[in-house]
Amino acid sequence: MARKQTKSATIFKEWEDVNQALRRLGEIEILRQELEGQMTLEINAIKDRYGAQFDGLKKEAKELEANIKGFVEERKAEFLKRRSRTLDFGTVAYRMTKRIVIRNTKAVVAAIKALGWTQYLKVKESPDKEALDGLSDQELARIGVTRKIEDKLRIEPNIERLKEAA
C-alpha cells in the first residue's frame, strides 16, 4: 500500500510573503544576539559584584577543611575501632579507598598483551562512517548499512542587509 504524502499547511501565498518572513527571522536573530549580549554583560556584572565575597568564602572553607584535616590526622589513633566521629555540627570519618595506580600506560598495555590478559584491556570499537562512505551501496547492504541521501532545506536570513537597513 502506498503512503500518502501530506502537504504541510502554509500561510504564505507569494514569494514576497516568504521574503518578509525571512526578514522577520533575521530581525529575531539580531534581537536574540542582542539579548544574549545583554545577558552576558549582566551575568558578568553579577559575578564581579559577588566574586570577591564568593572567593573569600571559598578560601575560608578550604582553610577550615585543612585545619580540621590536620587536627583529625593528629588523632588518627582514635579512629582505629570506630571509623567516624559524629559531632553536633557534622561528622568526620575515615573510609578505606582503593585505586589502581598506573605510571606508564603504554608499558602496562604492552605487558598485559604479552601475558595474553586481554580481558583486562578496554577496546572501543565503532564503525568509521567516513570510511564506510567509500563503499558501494551493495557492499554497505552486506553489513546492514544503508546510505541515506536527503535534500534538506536551508533557511538563511541576510543579517548584514537587515543591519544595514536598520
mmCIF file of C-alpha atoms in Angstrom:
data_model
loop_
_atom_site.group_PDB
_atom_site.id
_atom_site.type_symbol
_atom_site.label_atom_id
_atom_site.label_comp_id
_atom_site.label_asym_id
_atom_site.label_seq_id
_atom_site.Cartn_x
_atom_site.Cartn_y
_atom_site.Cartn_z
ATOM 1 C CA MET A 1 0.000 0.000 0.000
ATOM 2 C CA ALA A 2 1.438 3.386 -0.968
ATOM 3 C CA ARG A 3 1.763 6.108 1.605
ATOM 4 C CA LYS A 4 0.035 9.415 1.036
ATOM 5 C CA GLN A 5 2.325 12.368 1.258
ATOM 6 C CA THR A 6 0.698 15.060 3.340
ATOM 7 C CA LYS A 7 1.323 18.679 2.496
ATOM 8 C CA SER A 8 2.016 20.950 5.384
ATOM 9 C CA ALA A 9 -0.299 23.895 5.658
ATOM 10 C CA THR A 10 1.311 27.240 4.949
ATOM 11 C CA ILE A 11 0.258 30.803 5.485
ATOM 12 C CA PHE A 12 2.333 32.084 2.573
ATOM 13 C CA LYS A 13 0.725 32.786 -0.783
ATOM 14 C CA GLU A 14 3.502 34.658 -2.630
ATOM 15 C CA TRP A 15 7.307 34.802 -2.666
ATOM 16 C CA GLU A 16 7.083 38.244 -1.099
ATOM 17 C CA ASP A 17 5.450 36.601 1.943
ATOM 18 C CA VAL A 18 8.477 34.317 2.228
ATOM 19 C CA ASN A 19 10.791 37.303 1.761
ATOM 20 C CA GLN A 20 9.079 39.146 4.626
ATOM 21 C CA ALA A 21 9.244 36.012 6.787
ATOM 22 C CA LEU A 22 12.999 35.833 6.134
ATOM 23 C CA ARG A 23 13.244 39.490 7.126
ATOM 24 C CA ARG A 24 11.428 38.727 10.379
ATOM 25 C CA LEU A 25 13.671 35.680 11.011
ATOM 26 C CA GLY A 26 16.684 37.946 10.598
ATOM 27 C CA GLU A 27 15.225 40.528 12.970
ATOM 28 C CA ILE A 28 14.555 37.798 15.519
ATOM 29 C CA GLU A 29 18.156 36.566 15.201
ATOM 30 C CA ILE A 30 19.502 40.089 15.704
ATOM 31 C CA LEU A 31 17.307 40.591 18.768
ATOM 32 C CA ARG A 32 18.330 37.197 20.143
ATOM 33 C CA GLN A 33 22.021 38.088 19.744
ATOM 34 C CA GLU A 34 21.454 41.433 21.455
ATOM 35 C CA LEU A 35 19.647 39.740 24.343
ATOM 36 C CA GLU A 36 22.432 37.178 24.692
ATOM 37 C CA GLY A 37 24.930 40.039 24.810
ATOM 38 C CA GLN A 38 22.908 41.848 27.487
ATOM 39 C CA MET A 39 22.561 38.625 29.482
ATOM 40 C CA THR A 40 26.314 38.054 29.315
ATOM 41 C CA LEU A 41 27.026 41.607 30.486
ATOM 42 C CA GLU A 42 24.567 41.296 33.373
ATOM 43 C CA ILE A 43 25.877 37.867 34.372
ATOM 44 C CA ASN A 44 29.439 39.214 34.330
ATOM 45 C CA ALA A 45 28.364 42.192 36.442
ATOM 46 C CA ILE A 46 26.753 39.855 38.982
ATOM 47 C CA LYS A 47 29.887 37.694 39.043
ATOM 48 C CA ASP A 48 32.007 40.810 39.590
ATOM 49 C CA ARG A 49 29.700 42.047 42.342
ATOM 50 C CA TYR A 50 29.725 38.773 44.280
ATOM 51 C CA GLY A 51 33.048 37.356 43.095
ATOM 52 C CA ALA A 52 35.220 38.714 45.919
ATOM 53 C CA GLN A 53 32.734 37.622 48.571
ATOM 54 C CA PHE A 54 32.403 34.187 46.982
ATOM 55 C CA ASP A 55 36.177 33.788 46.675
ATOM 56 C CA GLY A 56 36.598 34.820 50.311
ATOM 57 C CA LEU A 57 34.093 32.188 51.465
ATOM 58 C CA LYS A 58 35.727 29.558 49.287
ATOM 59 C CA LYS A 59 39.153 30.392 50.720
ATOM 60 C CA GLU A 60 37.835 30.321 54.290
ATOM 61 C CA ALA A 61 36.175 26.937 53.710
ATOM 62 C CA LYS A 62 39.447 25.487 52.333
ATOM 63 C CA GLU A 63 41.363 26.773 55.352
ATOM 64 C CA LEU A 64 38.814 25.289 57.756
ATOM 65 C CA GLU A 65 38.918 21.935 55.945
ATOM 66 C CA ALA A 66 42.720 21.939 56.070
ATOM 67 C CA ASN A 67 42.697 22.719 59.811
ATOM 68 C CA ILE A 68 40.091 20.019 60.512
ATOM 69 C CA LYS A 69 42.109 17.525 58.498
ATOM 70 C CA GLY A 70 45.282 18.429 60.399
ATOM 71 C CA PHE A 71 43.526 18.090 63.749
ATOM 72 C CA VAL A 72 41.977 14.725 62.864
ATOM 73 C CA GLU A 73 45.230 13.394 61.356
ATOM 74 C CA GLU A 74 46.965 14.110 64.687
ATOM 75 C CA ARG A 75 44.323 11.957 66.405
ATOM 76 C CA LYS A 76 44.130 9.160 63.821
ATOM 77 C CA ALA A 77 44.697 6.554 66.562
ATOM 78 C CA GLU A 78 41.218 7.370 67.924
ATOM 79 C CA PHE A 79 39.733 6.054 64.651
ATOM 80 C CA LEU A 80 41.157 2.523 64.842
ATOM 81 C CA LYS A 81 37.990 0.964 66.306
ATOM 82 C CA ARG A 82 35.341 3.474 65.239
ATOM 83 C CA ARG A 83 35.943 4.918 61.762
ATOM 84 C CA SER A 84 33.804 8.034 62.287
ATOM 85 C CA ARG A 85 33.069 10.614 64.906
ATOM 86 C CA THR A 86 29.758 12.452 64.904
ATOM 87 C CA LEU A 87 29.792 15.902 66.448
ATOM 88 C CA ASP A 88 26.967 18.378 66.941
ATOM 89 C CA PHE A 89 27.514 20.076 63.578
ATOM 90 C CA GLY A 90 28.752 17.259 61.393
ATOM 91 C CA THR A 91 30.827 14.109 61.064
ATOM 92 C CA VAL A 92 34.469 13.352 60.443
ATOM 93 C CA ALA A 93 35.305 9.876 59.245
ATOM 94 C CA TYR A 94 37.947 7.727 57.644
ATOM 95 C CA ARG A 95 36.943 5.363 54.909
ATOM 96 C CA MET A 96 39.001 2.804 53.116
ATOM 97 C CA THR A 97 39.577 3.612 49.478
ATOM 98 C CA LYS A 98 41.237 1.533 46.833
ATOM 99 C CA ARG A 99 42.600 2.590 43.485
ATOM 100 C CA ILE A 100 44.896 1.268 40.828
ATOM 101 C CA VAL A 101 47.902 3.470 40.091
ATOM 102 C CA ILE A 102 49.380 3.236 36.587
ATOM 103 C CA ARG A 103 52.525 5.242 35.978
ATOM 104 C CA ASN A 104 53.222 4.227 32.367
ATOM 105 C CA THR A 105 50.095 3.259 30.436
ATOM 106 C CA LYS A 106 51.920 2.097 27.316
ATOM 107 C CA ALA A 107 54.177 -0.232 29.306
ATOM 108 C CA VAL A 108 51.228 -1.690 31.210
ATOM 109 C CA VAL A 109 49.254 -2.269 27.994
ATOM 110 C CA ALA A 110 52.279 -3.973 26.420
ATOM 111 C CA ALA A 111 52.746 -6.200 29.473
ATOM 112 C CA ILE A 112 49.042 -7.146 29.525
ATOM 113 C CA LYS A 113 49.186 -8.068 25.838
ATOM 114 C CA ALA A 114 52.408 -10.039 26.311
ATOM 115 C CA LEU A 115 50.801 -12.074 29.086
ATOM 116 C CA GLY A 116 47.660 -12.625 26.994
ATOM 117 C CA TRP A 117 45.453 -10.961 29.582
ATOM 118 C CA THR A 118 43.365 -9.094 27.004
ATOM 119 C CA GLN A 119 40.281 -9.296 29.232
ATOM 120 C CA TYR A 120 41.932 -6.513 31.263
ATOM 121 C CA LEU A 121 42.043 -4.118 28.310
ATOM 122 C CA LYS A 122 39.272 -1.761 27.228
ATOM 123 C CA VAL A 123 38.797 -1.641 23.491
ATOM 124 C CA LYS A 124 36.320 0.780 21.990
ATOM 125 C CA GLU A 125 35.164 -0.216 18.535
ATOM 126 C CA SER A 126 32.739 1.737 16.431
ATOM 127 C CA PRO A 127 32.024 1.985 12.705
ATOM 128 C CA ASP A 128 34.020 4.595 10.787
ATOM 129 C CA LYS A 129 31.282 6.404 8.847
ATOM 130 C CA GLU A 130 33.753 8.366 6.735
ATOM 131 C CA ALA A 131 35.490 5.175 5.590
ATOM 132 C CA LEU A 132 32.143 3.416 5.023
ATOM 133 C CA ASP A 133 31.099 6.260 2.718
ATOM 134 C CA GLY A 134 33.645 4.943 0.214
ATOM 135 C CA LEU A 135 31.841 1.587 -0.122
ATOM 136 C CA SER A 136 29.186 0.888 -2.723
ATOM 137 C CA ASP A 137 25.522 0.540 -1.753
ATOM 138 C CA GLN A 138 25.745 -3.241 -2.308
ATOM 139 C CA GLU A 139 28.765 -3.511 -0.004
ATOM 140 C CA LEU A 140 27.002 -1.428 2.619
ATOM 141 C CA ALA A 141 23.927 -3.658 2.376
ATOM 142 C CA ARG A 142 26.091 -6.724 3.079
ATOM 143 C CA ILE A 143 26.924 -5.315 6.524
ATOM 144 C CA GLY A 144 23.452 -3.973 7.293
ATOM 145 C CA VAL A 145 24.135 -0.316 6.480
ATOM 146 C CA THR A 146 22.227 1.951 4.120
ATOM 147 C CA ARG A 147 23.176 5.246 2.543
ATOM 148 C CA LYS A 148 20.602 7.974 3.137
ATOM 149 C CA ILE A 149 20.608 10.967 0.815
ATOM 150 C CA GLU A 150 18.410 13.878 1.771
ATOM 151 C CA ASP A 151 17.554 17.157 0.129
ATOM 152 C CA LYS A 152 17.448 19.453 3.145
ATOM 153 C CA LEU A 153 16.075 22.966 3.000
ATOM 154 C CA ARG A 154 18.347 25.732 4.265
ATOM 155 C CA ILE A 155 16.830 28.979 5.517
ATOM 156 C CA GLU A 156 19.262 31.874 5.956
ATOM 157 C CA PRO A 157 18.115 35.394 6.642
ATOM 158 C CA ASN A 158 20.573 38.048 5.409
ATOM 159 C CA ILE A 159 21.543 39.556 8.776
ATOM 160 C CA GLU A 160 24.041 42.047 7.310
ATOM 161 C CA ARG A 161 21.473 43.552 4.947
ATOM 162 C CA LEU A 162 18.964 43.839 7.799
ATOM 163 C CA LYS A 163 21.537 45.592 9.986
ATOM 164 C CA GLU A 164 22.325 47.998 7.147
ATOM 165 C CA ALA A 165 18.614 48.741 6.663
ATOM 166 C CA ALA A 166 18.106 49.454 10.378
#
